[in-house]
Coordinates of C-alpha atoms and ligand atoms in Angstrom, one line a residue:
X27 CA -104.3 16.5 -3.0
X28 CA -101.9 13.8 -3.2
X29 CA -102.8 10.8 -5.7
X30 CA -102.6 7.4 -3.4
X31 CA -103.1 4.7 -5.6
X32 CA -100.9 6.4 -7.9
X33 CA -98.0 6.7 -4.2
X34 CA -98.9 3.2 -3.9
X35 CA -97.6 1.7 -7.3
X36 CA -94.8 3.9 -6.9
X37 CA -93.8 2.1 -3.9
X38 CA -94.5 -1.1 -5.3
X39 CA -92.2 -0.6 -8.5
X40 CA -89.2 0.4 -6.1
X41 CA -86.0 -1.3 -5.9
X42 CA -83.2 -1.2 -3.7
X43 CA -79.9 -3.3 -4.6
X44 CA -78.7 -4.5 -1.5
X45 CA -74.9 -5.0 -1.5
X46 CA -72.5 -8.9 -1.4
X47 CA -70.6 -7.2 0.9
X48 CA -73.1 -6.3 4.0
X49 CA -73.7 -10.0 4.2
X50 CA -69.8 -10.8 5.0
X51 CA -67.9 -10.3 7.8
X52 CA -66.7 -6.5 8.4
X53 CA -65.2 -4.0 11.1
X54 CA -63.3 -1.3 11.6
X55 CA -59.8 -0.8 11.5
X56 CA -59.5 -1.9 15.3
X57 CA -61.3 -5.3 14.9
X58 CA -63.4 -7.5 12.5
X59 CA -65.9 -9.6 14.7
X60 CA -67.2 -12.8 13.2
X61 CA -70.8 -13.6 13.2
X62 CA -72.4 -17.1 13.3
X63 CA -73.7 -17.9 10.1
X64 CA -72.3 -15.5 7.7
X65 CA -71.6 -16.5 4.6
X66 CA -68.2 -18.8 3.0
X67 CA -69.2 -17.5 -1.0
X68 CA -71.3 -15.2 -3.0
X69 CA -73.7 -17.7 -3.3
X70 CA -74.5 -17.9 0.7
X71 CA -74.5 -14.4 -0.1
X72 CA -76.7 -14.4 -3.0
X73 CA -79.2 -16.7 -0.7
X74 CA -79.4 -14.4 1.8
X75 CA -80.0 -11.4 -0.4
X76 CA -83.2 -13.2 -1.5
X77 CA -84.7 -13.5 1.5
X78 CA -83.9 -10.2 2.1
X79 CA -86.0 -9.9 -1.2
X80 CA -88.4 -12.4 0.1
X81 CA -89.6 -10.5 3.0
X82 CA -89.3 -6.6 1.7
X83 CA -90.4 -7.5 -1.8
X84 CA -88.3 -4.4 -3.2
X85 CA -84.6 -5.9 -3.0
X86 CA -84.8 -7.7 -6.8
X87 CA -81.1 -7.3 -7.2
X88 CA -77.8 -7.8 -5.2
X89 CA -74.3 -6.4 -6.1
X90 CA -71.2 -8.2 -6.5
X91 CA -67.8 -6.8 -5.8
X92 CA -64.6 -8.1 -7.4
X93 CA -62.3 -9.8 -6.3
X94 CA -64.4 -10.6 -2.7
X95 CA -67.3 -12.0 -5.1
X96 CA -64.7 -13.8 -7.6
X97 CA -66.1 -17.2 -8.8
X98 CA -65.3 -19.5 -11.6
X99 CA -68.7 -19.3 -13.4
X100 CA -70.6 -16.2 -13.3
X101 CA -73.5 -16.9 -15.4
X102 CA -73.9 -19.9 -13.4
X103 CA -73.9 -17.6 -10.1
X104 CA -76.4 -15.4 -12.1
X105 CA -78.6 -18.2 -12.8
X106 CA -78.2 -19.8 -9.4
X107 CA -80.1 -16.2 -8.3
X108 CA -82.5 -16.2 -10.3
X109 CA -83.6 -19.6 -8.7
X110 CA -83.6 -17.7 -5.8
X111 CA -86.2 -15.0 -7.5
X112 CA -83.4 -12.3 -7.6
X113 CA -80.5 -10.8 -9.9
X114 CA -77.0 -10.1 -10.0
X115 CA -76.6 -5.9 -9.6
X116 CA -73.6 -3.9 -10.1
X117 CA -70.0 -4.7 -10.4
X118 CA -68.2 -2.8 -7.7
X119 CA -64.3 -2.7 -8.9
X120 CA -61.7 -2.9 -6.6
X121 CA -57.9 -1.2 -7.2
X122 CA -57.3 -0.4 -3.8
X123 CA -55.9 -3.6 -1.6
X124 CA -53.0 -4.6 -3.8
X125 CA -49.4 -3.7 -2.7
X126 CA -49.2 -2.4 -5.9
X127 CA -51.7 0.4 -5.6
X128 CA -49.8 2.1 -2.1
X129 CA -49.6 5.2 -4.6
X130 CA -52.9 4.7 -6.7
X131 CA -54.3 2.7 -9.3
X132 CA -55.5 4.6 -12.2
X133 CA -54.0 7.7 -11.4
X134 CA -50.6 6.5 -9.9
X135 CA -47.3 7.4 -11.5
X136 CA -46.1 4.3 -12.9
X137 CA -47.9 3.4 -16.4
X138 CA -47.4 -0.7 -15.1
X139 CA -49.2 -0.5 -12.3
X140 CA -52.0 1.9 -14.2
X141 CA -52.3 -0.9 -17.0
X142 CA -53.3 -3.5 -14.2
X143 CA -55.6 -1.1 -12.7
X144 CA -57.5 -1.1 -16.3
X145 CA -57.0 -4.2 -17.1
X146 CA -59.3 -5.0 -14.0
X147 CA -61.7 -2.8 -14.7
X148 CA -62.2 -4.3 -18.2
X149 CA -62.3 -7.9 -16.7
X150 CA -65.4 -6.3 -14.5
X151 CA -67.1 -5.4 -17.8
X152 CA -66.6 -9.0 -19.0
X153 CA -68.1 -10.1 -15.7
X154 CA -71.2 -7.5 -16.4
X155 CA -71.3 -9.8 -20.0
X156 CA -71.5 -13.1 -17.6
X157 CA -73.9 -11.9 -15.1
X158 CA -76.5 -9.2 -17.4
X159 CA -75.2 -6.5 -15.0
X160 CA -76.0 -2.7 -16.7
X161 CA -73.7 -0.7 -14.1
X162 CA -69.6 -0.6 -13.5
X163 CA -69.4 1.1 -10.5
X164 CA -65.7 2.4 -9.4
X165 CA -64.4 4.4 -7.0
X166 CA -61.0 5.2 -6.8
X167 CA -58.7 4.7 -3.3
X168 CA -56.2 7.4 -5.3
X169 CA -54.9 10.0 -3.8
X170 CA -52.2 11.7 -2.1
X171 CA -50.9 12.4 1.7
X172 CA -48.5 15.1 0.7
X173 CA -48.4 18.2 -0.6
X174 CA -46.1 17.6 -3.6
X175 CA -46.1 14.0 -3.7
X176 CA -47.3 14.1 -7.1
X177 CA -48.7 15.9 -9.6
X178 CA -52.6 16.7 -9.0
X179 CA -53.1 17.8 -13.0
X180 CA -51.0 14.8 -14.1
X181 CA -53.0 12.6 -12.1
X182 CA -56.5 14.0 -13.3
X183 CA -54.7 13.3 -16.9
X184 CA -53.7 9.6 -16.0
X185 CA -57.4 9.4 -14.6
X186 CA -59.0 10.5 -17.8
X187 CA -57.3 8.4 -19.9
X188 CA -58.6 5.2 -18.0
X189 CA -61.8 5.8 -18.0
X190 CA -62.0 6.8 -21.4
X191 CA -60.3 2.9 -21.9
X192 CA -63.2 1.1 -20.1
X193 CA -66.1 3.6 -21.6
X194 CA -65.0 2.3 -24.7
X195 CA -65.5 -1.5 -23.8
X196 CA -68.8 -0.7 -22.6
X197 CA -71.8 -3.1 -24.2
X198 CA -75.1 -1.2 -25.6
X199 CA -77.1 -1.1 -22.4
X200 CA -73.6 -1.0 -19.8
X201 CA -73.1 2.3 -17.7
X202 CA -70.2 2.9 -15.9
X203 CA -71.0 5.1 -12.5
X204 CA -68.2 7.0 -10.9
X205 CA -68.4 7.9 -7.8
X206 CA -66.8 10.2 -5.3
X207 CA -65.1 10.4 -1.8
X208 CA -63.6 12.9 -0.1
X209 CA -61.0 11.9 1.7
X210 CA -59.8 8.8 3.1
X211 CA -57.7 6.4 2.6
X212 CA -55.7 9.5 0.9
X213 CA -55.6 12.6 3.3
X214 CA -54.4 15.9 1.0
X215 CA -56.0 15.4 -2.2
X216 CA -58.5 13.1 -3.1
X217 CA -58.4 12.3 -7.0
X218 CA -62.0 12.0 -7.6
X219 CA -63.2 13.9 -4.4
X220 CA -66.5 15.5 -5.0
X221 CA -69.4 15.5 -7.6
X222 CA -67.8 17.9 -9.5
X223 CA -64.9 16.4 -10.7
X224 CA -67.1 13.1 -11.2
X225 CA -69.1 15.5 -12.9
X226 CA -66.5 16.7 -14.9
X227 CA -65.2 13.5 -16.0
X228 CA -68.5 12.3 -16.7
X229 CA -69.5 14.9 -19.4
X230 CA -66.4 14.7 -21.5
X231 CA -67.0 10.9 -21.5
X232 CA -70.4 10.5 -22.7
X233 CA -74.0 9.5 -21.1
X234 CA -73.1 5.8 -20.7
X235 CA -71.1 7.8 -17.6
X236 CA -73.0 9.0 -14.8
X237 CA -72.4 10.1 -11.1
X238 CA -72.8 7.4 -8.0
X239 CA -73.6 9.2 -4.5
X240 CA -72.6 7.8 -2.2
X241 CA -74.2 9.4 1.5
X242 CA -71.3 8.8 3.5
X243 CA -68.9 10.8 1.1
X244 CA -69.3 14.2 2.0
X245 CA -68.0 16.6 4.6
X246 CA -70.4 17.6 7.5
X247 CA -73.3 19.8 6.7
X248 CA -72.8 19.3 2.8
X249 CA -76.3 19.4 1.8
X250 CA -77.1 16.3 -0.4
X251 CA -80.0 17.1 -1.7
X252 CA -78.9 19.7 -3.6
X253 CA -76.5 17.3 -5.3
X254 CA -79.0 15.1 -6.3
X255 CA -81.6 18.1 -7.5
X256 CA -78.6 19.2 -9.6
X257 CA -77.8 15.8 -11.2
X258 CA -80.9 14.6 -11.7
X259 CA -81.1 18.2 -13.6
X260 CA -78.0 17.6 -15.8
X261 CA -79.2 13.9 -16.4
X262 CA -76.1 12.5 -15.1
X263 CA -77.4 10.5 -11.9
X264 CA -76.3 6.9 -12.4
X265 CA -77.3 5.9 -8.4
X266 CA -76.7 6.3 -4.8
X267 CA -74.9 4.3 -2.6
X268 CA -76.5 4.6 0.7
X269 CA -75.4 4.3 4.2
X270 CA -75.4 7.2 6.9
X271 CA -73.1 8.8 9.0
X272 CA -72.4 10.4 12.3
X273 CA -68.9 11.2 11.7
X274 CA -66.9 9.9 8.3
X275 CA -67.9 7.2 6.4
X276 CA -69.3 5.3 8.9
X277 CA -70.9 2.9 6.7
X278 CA -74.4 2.5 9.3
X279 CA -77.8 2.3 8.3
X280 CA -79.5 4.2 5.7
X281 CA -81.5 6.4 7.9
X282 CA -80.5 5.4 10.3
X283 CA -78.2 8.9 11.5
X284 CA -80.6 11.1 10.0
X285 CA -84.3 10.5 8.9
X286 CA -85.0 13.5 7.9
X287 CA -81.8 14.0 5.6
X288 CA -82.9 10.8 3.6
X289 CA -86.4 12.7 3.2
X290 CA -84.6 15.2 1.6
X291 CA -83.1 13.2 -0.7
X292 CA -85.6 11.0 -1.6
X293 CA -88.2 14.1 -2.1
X294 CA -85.6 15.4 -5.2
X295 CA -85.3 12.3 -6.5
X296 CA -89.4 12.4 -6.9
X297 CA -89.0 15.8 -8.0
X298 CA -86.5 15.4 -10.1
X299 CA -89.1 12.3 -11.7
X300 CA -85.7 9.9 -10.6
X301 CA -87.4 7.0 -9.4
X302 CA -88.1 6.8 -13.2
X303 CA -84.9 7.9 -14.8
X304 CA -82.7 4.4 -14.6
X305 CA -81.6 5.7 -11.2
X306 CA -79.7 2.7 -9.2
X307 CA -81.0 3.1 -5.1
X308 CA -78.1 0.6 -3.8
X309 CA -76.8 0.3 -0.1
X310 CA -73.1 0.7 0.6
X311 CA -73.0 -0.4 4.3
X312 CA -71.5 -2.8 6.6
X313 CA -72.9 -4.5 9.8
X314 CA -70.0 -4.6 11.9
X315 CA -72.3 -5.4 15.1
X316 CA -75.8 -6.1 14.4
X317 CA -77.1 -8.7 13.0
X318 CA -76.9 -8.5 9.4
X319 CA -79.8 -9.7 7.6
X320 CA -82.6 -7.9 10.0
X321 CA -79.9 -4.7 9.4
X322 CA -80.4 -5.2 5.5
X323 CA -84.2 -5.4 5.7
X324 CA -84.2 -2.5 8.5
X325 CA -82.6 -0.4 5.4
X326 CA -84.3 -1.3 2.9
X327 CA -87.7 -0.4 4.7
X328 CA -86.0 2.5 5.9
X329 CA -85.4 3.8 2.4
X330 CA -89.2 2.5 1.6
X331 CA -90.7 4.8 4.5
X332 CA -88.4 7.9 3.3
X333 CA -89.6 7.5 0.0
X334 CA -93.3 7.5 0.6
X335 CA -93.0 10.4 2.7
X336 CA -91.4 12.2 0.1
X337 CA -94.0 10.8 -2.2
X338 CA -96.9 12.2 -0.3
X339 CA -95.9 15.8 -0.1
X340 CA -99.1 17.7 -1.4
X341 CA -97.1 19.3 -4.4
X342 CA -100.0 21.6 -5.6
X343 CA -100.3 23.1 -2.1
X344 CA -96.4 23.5 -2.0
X345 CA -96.2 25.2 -5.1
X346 CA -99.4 27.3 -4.0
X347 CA -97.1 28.3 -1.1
X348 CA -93.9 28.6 -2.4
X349 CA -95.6 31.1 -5.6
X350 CA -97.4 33.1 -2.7
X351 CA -94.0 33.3 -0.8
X352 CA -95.7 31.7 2.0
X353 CA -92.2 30.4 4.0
X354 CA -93.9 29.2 6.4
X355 CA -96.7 27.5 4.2
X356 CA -94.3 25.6 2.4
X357 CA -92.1 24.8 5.0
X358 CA -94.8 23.5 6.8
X359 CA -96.0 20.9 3.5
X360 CA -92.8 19.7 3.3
X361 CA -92.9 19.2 7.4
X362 CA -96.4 17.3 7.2
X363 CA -95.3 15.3 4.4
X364 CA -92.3 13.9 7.0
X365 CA -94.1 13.8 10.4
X366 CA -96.4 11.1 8.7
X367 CA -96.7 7.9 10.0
X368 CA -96.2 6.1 6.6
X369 CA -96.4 2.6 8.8
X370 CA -100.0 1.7 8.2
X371 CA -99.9 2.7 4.4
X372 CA -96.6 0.6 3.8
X373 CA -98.4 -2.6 5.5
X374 CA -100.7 -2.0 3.4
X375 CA -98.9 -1.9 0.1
X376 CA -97.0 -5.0 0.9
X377 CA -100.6 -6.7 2.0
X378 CA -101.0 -5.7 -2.0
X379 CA -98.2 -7.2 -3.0
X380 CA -99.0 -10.8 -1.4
X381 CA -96.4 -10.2 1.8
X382 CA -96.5 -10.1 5.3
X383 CA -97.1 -6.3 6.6
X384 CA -93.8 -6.6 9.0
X385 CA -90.6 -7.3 7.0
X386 CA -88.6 -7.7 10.3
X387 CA -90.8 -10.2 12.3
X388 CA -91.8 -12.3 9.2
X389 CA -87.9 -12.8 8.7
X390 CA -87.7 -13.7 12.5
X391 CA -89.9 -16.3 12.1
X392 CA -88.7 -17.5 9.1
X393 CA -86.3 -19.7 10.7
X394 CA -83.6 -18.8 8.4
X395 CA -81.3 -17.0 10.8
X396 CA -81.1 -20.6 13.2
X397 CA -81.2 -22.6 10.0
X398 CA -77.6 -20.5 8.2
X399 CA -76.1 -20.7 12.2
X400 CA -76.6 -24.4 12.3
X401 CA -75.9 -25.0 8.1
X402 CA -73.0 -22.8 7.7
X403 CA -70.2 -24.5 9.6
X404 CA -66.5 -24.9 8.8
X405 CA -65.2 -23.1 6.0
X406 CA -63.8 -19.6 5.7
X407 CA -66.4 -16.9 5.9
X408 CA -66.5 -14.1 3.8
X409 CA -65.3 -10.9 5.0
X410 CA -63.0 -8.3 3.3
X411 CA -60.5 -8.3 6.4
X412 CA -61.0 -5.0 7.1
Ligands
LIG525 C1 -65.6 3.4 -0.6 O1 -65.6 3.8 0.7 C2 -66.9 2.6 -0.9 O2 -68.0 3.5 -0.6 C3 -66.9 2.2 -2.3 O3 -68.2 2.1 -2.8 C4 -66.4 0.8 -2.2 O4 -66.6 0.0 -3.3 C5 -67.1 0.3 -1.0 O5 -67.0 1.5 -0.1 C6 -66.6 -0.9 -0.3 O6 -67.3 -1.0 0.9
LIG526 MN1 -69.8 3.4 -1.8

């Protein structure tokens, strides 16, 4: 029998980081089109990650990314948040839109450009200082196109060696979480292109160093899952960064390709007793034609509903099964756990928590969608001119 009040302040406790980025401008290669009211700074940002907050009651913190979330003051952006009853999240680094970095940043062959790779990776850590962050998260454009265009064990080398320089700068408290791509923008060999070599570089670095999954990084059919089950194992899950996919890295909704693949995830986390284990549940995703703010919240409740799914398999009765090699038994625990409507119970829970029971309509009528298209006039807005 599954514990409900104890289900219930589970879901309460959750937090998902939502990211600057979703709030900005974005596209595809093929065109980026602009939305009315969308942020000019990360503080337009920052607003509309709390209301995000506001309405879901389990989006505490928003992450920055550096250079689109550069500002002159970062405590005073931190502190501007927490006026708006949220936080400042993880640094996301960024070595990949110089001219300098057409051959890598960390791992590419000239030591020049590798030292002003670093160097920005260490002023990310002095922004974590500024802003309280705990997590560096970096992923790496680096790469190559060509068989032979460099050196894959020289590269791994140049790799290590950089992140051994910002693990070092890293505070008591600070993690750094590294996460992995398979292919793209680089399309022979990826430099940090699975969980195993993130693994890999993780171990010899220490536990300050963890893995970042991010859902859209895999090939097709990779099973996810058993990533997570097997990190959370080794202790070495830092976070995800969620999103889904139909075809690459599409970047779309967090369930919103595949429900039941989300389930899967979210039921090792419990397992794997990660919703306790300092594991950061962020989105990675852009709204390219949806509106953005409903999209954020949409997430965000979509990772809720996942979660207390996975939180309501009968475990007693699974393990019953799964001792008895019942297939069928289990299979069919796990299959009840997911067909239920977790709607009612979620209402309820945010009832609990002094909200309204819909996320999506109470930000409708809000009026803050007509109020930032009518407020948010001239300027630049943000967008990473993608
Ligand atoms: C790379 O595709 C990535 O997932 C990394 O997390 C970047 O920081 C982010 O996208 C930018 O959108
Ligand atoms: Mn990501």
């Amino acid at each position: 029998m599954t514990d409900l009040a104890a289900v219930k302040a589970a879901l309460r406790t959750q937090a998902v980081e939502t990211p600057s980025w979703a709030y900005a401008n974005s596209g595809t290669r093929f065109k980026v089109f602009a939305q009315p009211g969308v942020p000019r700074d990360p503080r337009e940002k920052v607003a509309d990650a709390a209301k995000v907050h506001e309405f879901t009651g389990i989006a505490p913190t928003v992450a920055l990314h550096i250079p689109w979330d550069t500002v002159d003051d970062y405590a005073a952006l931190a502190k501007y948040a927490e006026e708006r009853g949220v936080r400042l999240g993880a640094i996301n680094s960024n070595t990949f839109q110089d001219d300098d970095y057409r051959l890598g940043s960390v791992c590419h062959p000239d030591a020049a450009v590798r030292r002003k790779a670093v160097r920005h990776l260490l002023d990310c850590v002095d922004i974590m200082d500024a802003t309280g962050s705990r997590d560096l998260k970096l992923w790496f454009a680096d790469g190559t196109n060509y068989p032979g265009q460099d050196d894959i064990r020289s590269r791994q080398e140049r790799l290590s060696e950089a992140l051994a320089e910002v693990y070092e700068r890293l505070g008591d408290g600070q993690r750094m979480l590294l996460e992995y791509k398979f292919f793209e923008p680089a399309f022979y060999a990826t430099d940090v292109p699975d969980w195993g070599t993130a693994y890999a570089h993780c171990l010899k670095l220490g536990p300050k160093a963890q893995v970042v999954v991010d859902t859209g990084h895999h090939a097709p059919g990779t099973n996810i899952e058993f990533i997570v089950a097997t990190l959370l194992r080794e202790g070495r899950l830092g976070g995800f960064d969620f999103n889904s996919r139909f075809y690459a890295d599409d970047d779309l909704m967090v369930g919103a390709a595949d429900p039941f693949q989300l389930f899967r995830i979210m039921y090792e986390v419990v397992r794997g007793g990660g919703l306790d284990a300092g594991v950061a549940f962020m989105l990675d995703q852009c709204h390219n034609i949806e509106a953005k703010i409903p999209a954020i919240i949409r997430s965000v409740m979509n990772v809720q509903e996942a979660t207390a799914k996975a939180l309501l398999v009968d475990a007693e009765a699974l393990a019953a099964a799964q001792g008895a090699g019942d297939v069928l038994g289990a299979n069919a625990v796990v299959m009840d756990a997911f067909s239920t409507d977790v709607r009612p119970l979620l209402g309820e829970v945010r009832g609990e928590m002094g909200l309204e029971a819909d996320p999506c309509g109470a930000y409708a009528r809000s009026g803050w969608q007509e109020r930032i298209v009518l407020e948010r006039v001239g300027g630049v807005q943000a967008g990473w001119g993608a």
